Coordinates of C-alpha atoms in Angstrom, one line a residue:
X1 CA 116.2 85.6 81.6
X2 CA 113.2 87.4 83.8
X3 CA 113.3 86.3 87.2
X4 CA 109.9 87.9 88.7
X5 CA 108.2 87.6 91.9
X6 CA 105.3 85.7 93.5
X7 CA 105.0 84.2 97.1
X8 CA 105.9 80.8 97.2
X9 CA 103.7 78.3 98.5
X10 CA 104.4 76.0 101.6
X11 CA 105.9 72.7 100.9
X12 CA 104.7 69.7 103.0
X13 CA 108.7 68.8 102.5
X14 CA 111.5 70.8 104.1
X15 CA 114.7 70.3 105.1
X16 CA 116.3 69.5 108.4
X17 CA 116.7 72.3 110.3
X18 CA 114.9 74.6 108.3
X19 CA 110.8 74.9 108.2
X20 CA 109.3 77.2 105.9
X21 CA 106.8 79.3 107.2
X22 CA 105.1 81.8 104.6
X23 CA 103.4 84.6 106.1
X24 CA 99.5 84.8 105.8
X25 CA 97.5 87.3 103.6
X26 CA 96.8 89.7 106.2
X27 CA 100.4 89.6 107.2
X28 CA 101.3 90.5 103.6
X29 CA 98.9 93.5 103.6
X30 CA 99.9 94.9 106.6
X31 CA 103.0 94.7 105.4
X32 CA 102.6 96.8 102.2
X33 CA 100.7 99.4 104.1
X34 CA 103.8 99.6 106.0
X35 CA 105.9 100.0 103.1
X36 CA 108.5 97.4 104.8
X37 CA 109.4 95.6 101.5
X38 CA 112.8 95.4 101.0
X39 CA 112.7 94.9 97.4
X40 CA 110.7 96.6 95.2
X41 CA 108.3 95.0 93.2
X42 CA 109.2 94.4 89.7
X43 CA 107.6 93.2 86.3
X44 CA 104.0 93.7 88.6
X45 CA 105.0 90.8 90.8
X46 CA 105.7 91.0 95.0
X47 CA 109.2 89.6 95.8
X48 CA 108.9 86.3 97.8
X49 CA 109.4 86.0 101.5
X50 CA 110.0 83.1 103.5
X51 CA 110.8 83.0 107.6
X52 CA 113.2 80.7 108.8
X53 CA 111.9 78.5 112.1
X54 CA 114.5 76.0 112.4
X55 CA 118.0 77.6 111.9
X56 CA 120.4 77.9 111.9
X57 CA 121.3 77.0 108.2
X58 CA 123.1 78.8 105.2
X59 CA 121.4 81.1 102.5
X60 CA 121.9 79.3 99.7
X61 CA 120.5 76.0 101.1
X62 CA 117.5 77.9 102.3
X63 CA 116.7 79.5 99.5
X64 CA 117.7 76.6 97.1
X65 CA 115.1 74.3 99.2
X66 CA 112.4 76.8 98.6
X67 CA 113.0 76.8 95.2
X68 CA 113.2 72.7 94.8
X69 CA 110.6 71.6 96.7
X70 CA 107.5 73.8 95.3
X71 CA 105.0 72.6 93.0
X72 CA 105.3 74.9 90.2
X73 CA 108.7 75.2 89.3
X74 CA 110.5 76.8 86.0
X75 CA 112.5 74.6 84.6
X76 CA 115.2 77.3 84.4
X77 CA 115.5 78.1 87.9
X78 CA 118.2 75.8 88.4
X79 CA 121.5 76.8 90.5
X80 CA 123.3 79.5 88.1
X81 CA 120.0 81.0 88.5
X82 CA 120.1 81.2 92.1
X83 CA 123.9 82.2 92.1
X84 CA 122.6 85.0 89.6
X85 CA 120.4 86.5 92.7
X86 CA 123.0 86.7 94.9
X87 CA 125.7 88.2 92.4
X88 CA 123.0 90.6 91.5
X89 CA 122.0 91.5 95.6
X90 CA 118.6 90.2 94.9
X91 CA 118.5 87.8 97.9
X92 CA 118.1 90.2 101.2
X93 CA 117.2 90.6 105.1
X94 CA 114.3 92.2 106.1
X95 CA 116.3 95.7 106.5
X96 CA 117.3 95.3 103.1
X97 CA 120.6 93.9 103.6
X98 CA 122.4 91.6 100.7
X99 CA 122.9 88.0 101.8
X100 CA 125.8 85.9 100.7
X101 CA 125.4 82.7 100.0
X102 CA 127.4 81.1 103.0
X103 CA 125.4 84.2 105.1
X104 CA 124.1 82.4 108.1
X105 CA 120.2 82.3 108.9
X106 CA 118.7 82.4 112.2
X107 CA 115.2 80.7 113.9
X108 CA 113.1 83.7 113.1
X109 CA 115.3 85.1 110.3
X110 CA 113.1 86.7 107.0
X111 CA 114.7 86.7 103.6
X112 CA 113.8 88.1 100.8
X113 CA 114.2 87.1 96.7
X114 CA 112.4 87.3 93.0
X115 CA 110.8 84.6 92.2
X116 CA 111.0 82.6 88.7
X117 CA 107.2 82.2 87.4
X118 CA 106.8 78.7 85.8
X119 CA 105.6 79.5 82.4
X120 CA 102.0 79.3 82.3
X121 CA 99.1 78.6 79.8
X122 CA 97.7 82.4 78.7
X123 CA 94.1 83.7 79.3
X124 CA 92.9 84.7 76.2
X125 CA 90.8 87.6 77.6
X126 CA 91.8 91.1 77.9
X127 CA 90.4 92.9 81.1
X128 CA 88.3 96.1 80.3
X129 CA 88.2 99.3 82.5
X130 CA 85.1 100.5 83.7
X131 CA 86.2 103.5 86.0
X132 CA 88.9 105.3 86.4
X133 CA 90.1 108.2 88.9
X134 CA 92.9 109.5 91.1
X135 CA 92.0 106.9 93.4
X136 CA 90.4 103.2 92.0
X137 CA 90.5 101.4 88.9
X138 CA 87.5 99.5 88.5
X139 CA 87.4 96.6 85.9
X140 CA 84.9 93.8 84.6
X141 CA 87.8 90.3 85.3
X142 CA 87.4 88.1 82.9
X143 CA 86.9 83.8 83.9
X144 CA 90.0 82.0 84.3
X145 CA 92.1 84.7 85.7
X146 CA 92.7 84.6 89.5
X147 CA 92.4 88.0 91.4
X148 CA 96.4 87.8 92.5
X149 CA 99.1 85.5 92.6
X150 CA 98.9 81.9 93.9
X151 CA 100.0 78.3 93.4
X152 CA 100.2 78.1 89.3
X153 CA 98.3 81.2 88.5
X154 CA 100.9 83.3 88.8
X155 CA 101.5 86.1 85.8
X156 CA 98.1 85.1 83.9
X157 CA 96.1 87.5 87.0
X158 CA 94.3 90.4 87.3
X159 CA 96.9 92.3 89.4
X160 CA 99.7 91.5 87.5
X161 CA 97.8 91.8 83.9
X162 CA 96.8 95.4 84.6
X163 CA 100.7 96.3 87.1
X164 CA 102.0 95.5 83.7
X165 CA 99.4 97.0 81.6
X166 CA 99.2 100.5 83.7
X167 CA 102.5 100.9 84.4
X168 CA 101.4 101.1 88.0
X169 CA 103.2 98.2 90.4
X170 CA 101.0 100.3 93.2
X171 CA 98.1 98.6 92.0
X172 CA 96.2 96.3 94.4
X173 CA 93.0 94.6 94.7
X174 CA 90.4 95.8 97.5
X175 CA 89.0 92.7 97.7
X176 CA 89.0 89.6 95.3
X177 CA 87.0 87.2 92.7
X178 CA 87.1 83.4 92.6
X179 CA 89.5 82.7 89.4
X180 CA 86.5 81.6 87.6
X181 CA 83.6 83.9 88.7
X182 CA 83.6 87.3 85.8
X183 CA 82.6 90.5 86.6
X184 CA 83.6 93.5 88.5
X185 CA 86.7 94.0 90.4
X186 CA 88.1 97.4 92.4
X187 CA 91.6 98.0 92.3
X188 CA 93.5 101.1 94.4
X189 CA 96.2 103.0 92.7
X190 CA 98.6 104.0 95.5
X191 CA 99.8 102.4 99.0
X192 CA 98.4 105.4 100.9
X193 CA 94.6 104.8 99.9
X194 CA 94.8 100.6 100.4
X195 CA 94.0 100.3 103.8
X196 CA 90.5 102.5 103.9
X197 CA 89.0 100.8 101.1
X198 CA 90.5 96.6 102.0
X199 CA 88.8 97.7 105.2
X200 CA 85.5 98.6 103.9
X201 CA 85.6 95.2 101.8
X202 CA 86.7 93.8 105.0
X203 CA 84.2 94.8 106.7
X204 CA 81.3 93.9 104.4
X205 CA 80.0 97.5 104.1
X206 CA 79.7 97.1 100.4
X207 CA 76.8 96.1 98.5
X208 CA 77.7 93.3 96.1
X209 CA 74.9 92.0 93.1
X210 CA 76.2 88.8 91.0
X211 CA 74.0 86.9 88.5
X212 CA 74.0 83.3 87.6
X213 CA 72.7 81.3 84.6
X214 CA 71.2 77.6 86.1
X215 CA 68.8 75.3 85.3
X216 CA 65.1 77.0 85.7
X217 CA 63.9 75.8 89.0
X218 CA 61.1 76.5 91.1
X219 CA 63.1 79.4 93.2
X220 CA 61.0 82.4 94.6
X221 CA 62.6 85.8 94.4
X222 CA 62.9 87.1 98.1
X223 CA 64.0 83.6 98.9
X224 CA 67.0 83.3 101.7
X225 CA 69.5 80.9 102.1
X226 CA 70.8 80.3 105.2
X227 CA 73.5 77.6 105.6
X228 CA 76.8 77.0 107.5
X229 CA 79.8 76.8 105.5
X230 CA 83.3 75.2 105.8
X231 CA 86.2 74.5 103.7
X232 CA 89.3 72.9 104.3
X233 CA 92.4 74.4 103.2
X234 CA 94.2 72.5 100.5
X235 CA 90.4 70.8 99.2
X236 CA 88.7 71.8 96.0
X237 CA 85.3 71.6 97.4
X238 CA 83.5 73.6 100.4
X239 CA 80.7 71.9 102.1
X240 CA 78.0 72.7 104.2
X241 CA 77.4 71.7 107.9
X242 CA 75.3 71.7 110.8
X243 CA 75.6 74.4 113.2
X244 CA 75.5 77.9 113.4
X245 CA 74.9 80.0 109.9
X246 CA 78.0 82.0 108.8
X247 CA 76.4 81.9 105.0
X248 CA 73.3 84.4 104.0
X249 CA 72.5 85.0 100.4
X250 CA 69.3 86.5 99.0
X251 CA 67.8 85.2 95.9
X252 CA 66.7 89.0 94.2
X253 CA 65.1 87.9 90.9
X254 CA 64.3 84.3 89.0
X255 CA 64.2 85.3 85.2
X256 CA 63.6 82.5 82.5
X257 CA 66.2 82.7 79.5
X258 CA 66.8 81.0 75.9
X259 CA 69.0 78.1 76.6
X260 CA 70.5 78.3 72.8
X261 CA 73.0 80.5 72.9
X262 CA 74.6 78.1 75.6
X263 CA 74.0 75.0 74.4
X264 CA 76.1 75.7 71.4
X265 CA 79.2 75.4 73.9
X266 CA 77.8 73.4 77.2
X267 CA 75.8 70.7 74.9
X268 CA 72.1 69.7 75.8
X269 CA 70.7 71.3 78.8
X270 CA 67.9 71.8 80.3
X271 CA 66.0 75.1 80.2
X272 CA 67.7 77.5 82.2
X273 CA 67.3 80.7 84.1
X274 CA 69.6 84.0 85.2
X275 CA 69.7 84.2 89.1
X276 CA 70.2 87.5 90.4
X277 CA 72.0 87.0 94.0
X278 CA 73.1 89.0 96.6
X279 CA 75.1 88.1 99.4
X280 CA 75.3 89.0 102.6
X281 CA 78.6 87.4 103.6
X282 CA 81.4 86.4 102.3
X283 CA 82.2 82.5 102.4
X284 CA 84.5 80.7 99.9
X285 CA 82.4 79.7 96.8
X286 CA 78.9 80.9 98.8
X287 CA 76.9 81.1 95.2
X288 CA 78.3 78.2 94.4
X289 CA 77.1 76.1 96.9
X290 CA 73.6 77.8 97.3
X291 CA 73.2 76.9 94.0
X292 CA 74.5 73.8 94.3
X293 CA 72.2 73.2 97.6
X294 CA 68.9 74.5 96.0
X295 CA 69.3 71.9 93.4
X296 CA 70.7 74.5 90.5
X297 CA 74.3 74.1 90.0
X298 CA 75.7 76.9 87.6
X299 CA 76.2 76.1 84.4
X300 CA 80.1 75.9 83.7
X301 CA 80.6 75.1 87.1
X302 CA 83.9 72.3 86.9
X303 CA 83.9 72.1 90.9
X304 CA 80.5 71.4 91.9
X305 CA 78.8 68.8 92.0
X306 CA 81.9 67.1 89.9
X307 CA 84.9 67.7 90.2
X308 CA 86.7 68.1 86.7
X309 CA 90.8 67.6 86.6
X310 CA 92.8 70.4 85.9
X311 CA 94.4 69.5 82.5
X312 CA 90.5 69.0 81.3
X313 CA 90.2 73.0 81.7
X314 CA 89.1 74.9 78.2
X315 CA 88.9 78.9 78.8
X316 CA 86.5 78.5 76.0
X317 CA 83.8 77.5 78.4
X318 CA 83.3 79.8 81.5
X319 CA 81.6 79.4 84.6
X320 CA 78.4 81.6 84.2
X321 CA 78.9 83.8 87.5
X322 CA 79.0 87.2 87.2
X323 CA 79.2 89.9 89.6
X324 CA 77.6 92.7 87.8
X325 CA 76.9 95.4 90.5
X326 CA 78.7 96.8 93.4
X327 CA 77.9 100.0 95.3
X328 CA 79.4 101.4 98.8
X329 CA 80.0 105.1 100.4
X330 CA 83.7 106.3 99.6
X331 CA 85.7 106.0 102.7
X332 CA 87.6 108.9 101.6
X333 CA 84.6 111.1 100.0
X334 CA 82.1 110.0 102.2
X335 CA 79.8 110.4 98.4
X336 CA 78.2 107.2 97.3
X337 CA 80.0 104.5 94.8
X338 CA 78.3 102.5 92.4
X339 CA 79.8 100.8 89.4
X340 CA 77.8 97.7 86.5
X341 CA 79.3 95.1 84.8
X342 CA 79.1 95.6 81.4
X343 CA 79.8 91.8 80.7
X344 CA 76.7 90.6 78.8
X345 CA 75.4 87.3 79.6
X346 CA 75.3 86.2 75.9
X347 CA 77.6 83.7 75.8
X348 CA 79.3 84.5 72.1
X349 CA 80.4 88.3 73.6
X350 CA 81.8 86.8 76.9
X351 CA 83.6 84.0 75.2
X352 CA 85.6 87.0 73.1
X353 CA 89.1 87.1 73.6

């Protein structure tokens, strides 16, 4: 049995006495630049931590809550497979110390374990690599596969595709892709490089070109669109508001295209046109909802302006978002960057497994 690792989303339930409080993203990466993980990681996934605000209470309820109450559960990790981490010292303290399954947790107290993935329905694309050096990996994601771990998408991601592909469990994103947006993605190699280059993603100092096939609309290249953008955690959808713009994206070109190729998998649509976009910020599904706003939705989209359910999801028709240039001075170099997609936009190649 494989018992691999993912963070565990929090539960609305808990248990008396014990709250489980996962730590943020940008808790998580400051942790790996560290190095502070007590376990390593294994099979390309993170082990799981959890913090304990409510103790005190014992490890093996803790940890046994954890594991009842999420969403996505496998049906195997039942209690011989919890009493299997602790036999095998798998559940530990920050310092790397085994815990015991009467060991007593504090308020505050940070434990450590390996996850079991519930299984989880394959993406049937592989992940080509554009660029390689000593440094980066730079690959074109395919749709449908999130950029790292989270909720159900758990093993079927980029990170963990290419951890187990490589060989490499060093490998980490520099930034991300929505799950359903194609195109390319930079990956570092080792813990010591991370930091620079998540901080020049960070810091918007690259140069990011997506394209998007819509309906043909009357759209001028050199058109802006300015908009304030929220989203609530937990909600499918973003919105947009009143108030003061955190949302820029600049409309590059407006090019007609044959509407055939994706008929044969959308149905009957109207004609349609690739969008090339660039973005000056960052906001959760931004393209989306310029798109959306300017009265072109992208074609494929299942979020906006309906929301389609889950279980309706066929990989065999993508979103048609692409990010298919990025460009950005090396932070360790100082010597330009500049990588393409080499996705084509004709549906029959992307839709290759």
């Amino acid at each position: 049995m494989s018992r691999i690792t993912a963070p565990i989303p929090l539960e609305k339930k808990s248990m008396t006495g014990a709250r489980i409080e996962l730590k943020s993203m940008r808790q998580r990466i400051s942790q790996k630049r560290r190095g502070a993980t007590p376990l390593p990681i294994r099979d390309g996934l993170n082990p799981t931590h959890a913090r304990v605000s409510d103790g005190p209470i014992s490890a093996w309820d803790f940890i046994h809550n954890l594991i009842t109450t999420q969403r996505h559960r496998h049906p195997e990790d039942n209690e011989a497979a919890l009493q299997a981490r602790f036999d095998t010292n798998e559940v530990v303290r920050q310092d790397g110390s085994p815990l015991r399954p009467d060991s007593t947790l504090a308020t505050n107290a940070v434990v450590y374990f390996y996850r079991m993935p519930a299984p989880e329905t394959p993406v049937p694309y592989d992940i080509p690599i554009l660029f390689e050096d000593e440094h980066l990996l730079v690959v074109d994601k395919p749709p449908f596969m999130a950029t790292m771990p989270r909720a159900r998408h758990i093993t079927e991601t980029a990170t963990v595709r290419l951890r187990r592909k490589t060989g490499n469990n060093e490998l980490s994103p520099a930034h991300r892709l929505d799950r359903l947006t194609s195109g390319i993605l930079v990956f570092t190699k080792d813990r010591s490089v991370r930091g620079a280059y998540q901080t020049l993603f960070a810091e918007r100092r690259v140069t990011k070109t997506y394209e998007a096939i819509a309906p043909l609309a009357d759209v001028s290249p050199g058109t802006v669109w300015r908009s304030r953008m929220e989203k609530t955690p937990g909600e499918l959808q973003g919105r947009i508001v009143e108030g003061e713009v955190n949302a820029i994206t600049e409309v590059a070109a407006v090019e007609p295209i044959d509407k055939a190729p994706y008929e044969s998998i959308h149905g009957s649509l109207p004609e349609l046109a690739k969008y090339t976009l660039k973005p000056q910020t960052g906001k959760t599904h931004q393209l989306r909802l310029h798109m959306l706003q300017a009265g072109v939705p992208i074609i494929g989209d299942p979020i906006y302006p309906v929301i389609f359910p889950a279980e309706a999801e066929d990989m065999r028709i993508p979103m048609h978002l692409t990010a298919t240039h990025i460009s950005f001075v090396d932070p360790l170099t100082a010597r330009p960057r500049e990588f393409f997609s080499q996705l084509p936009f004709e549906t029959d190649h992307l839709l290759s497994p």
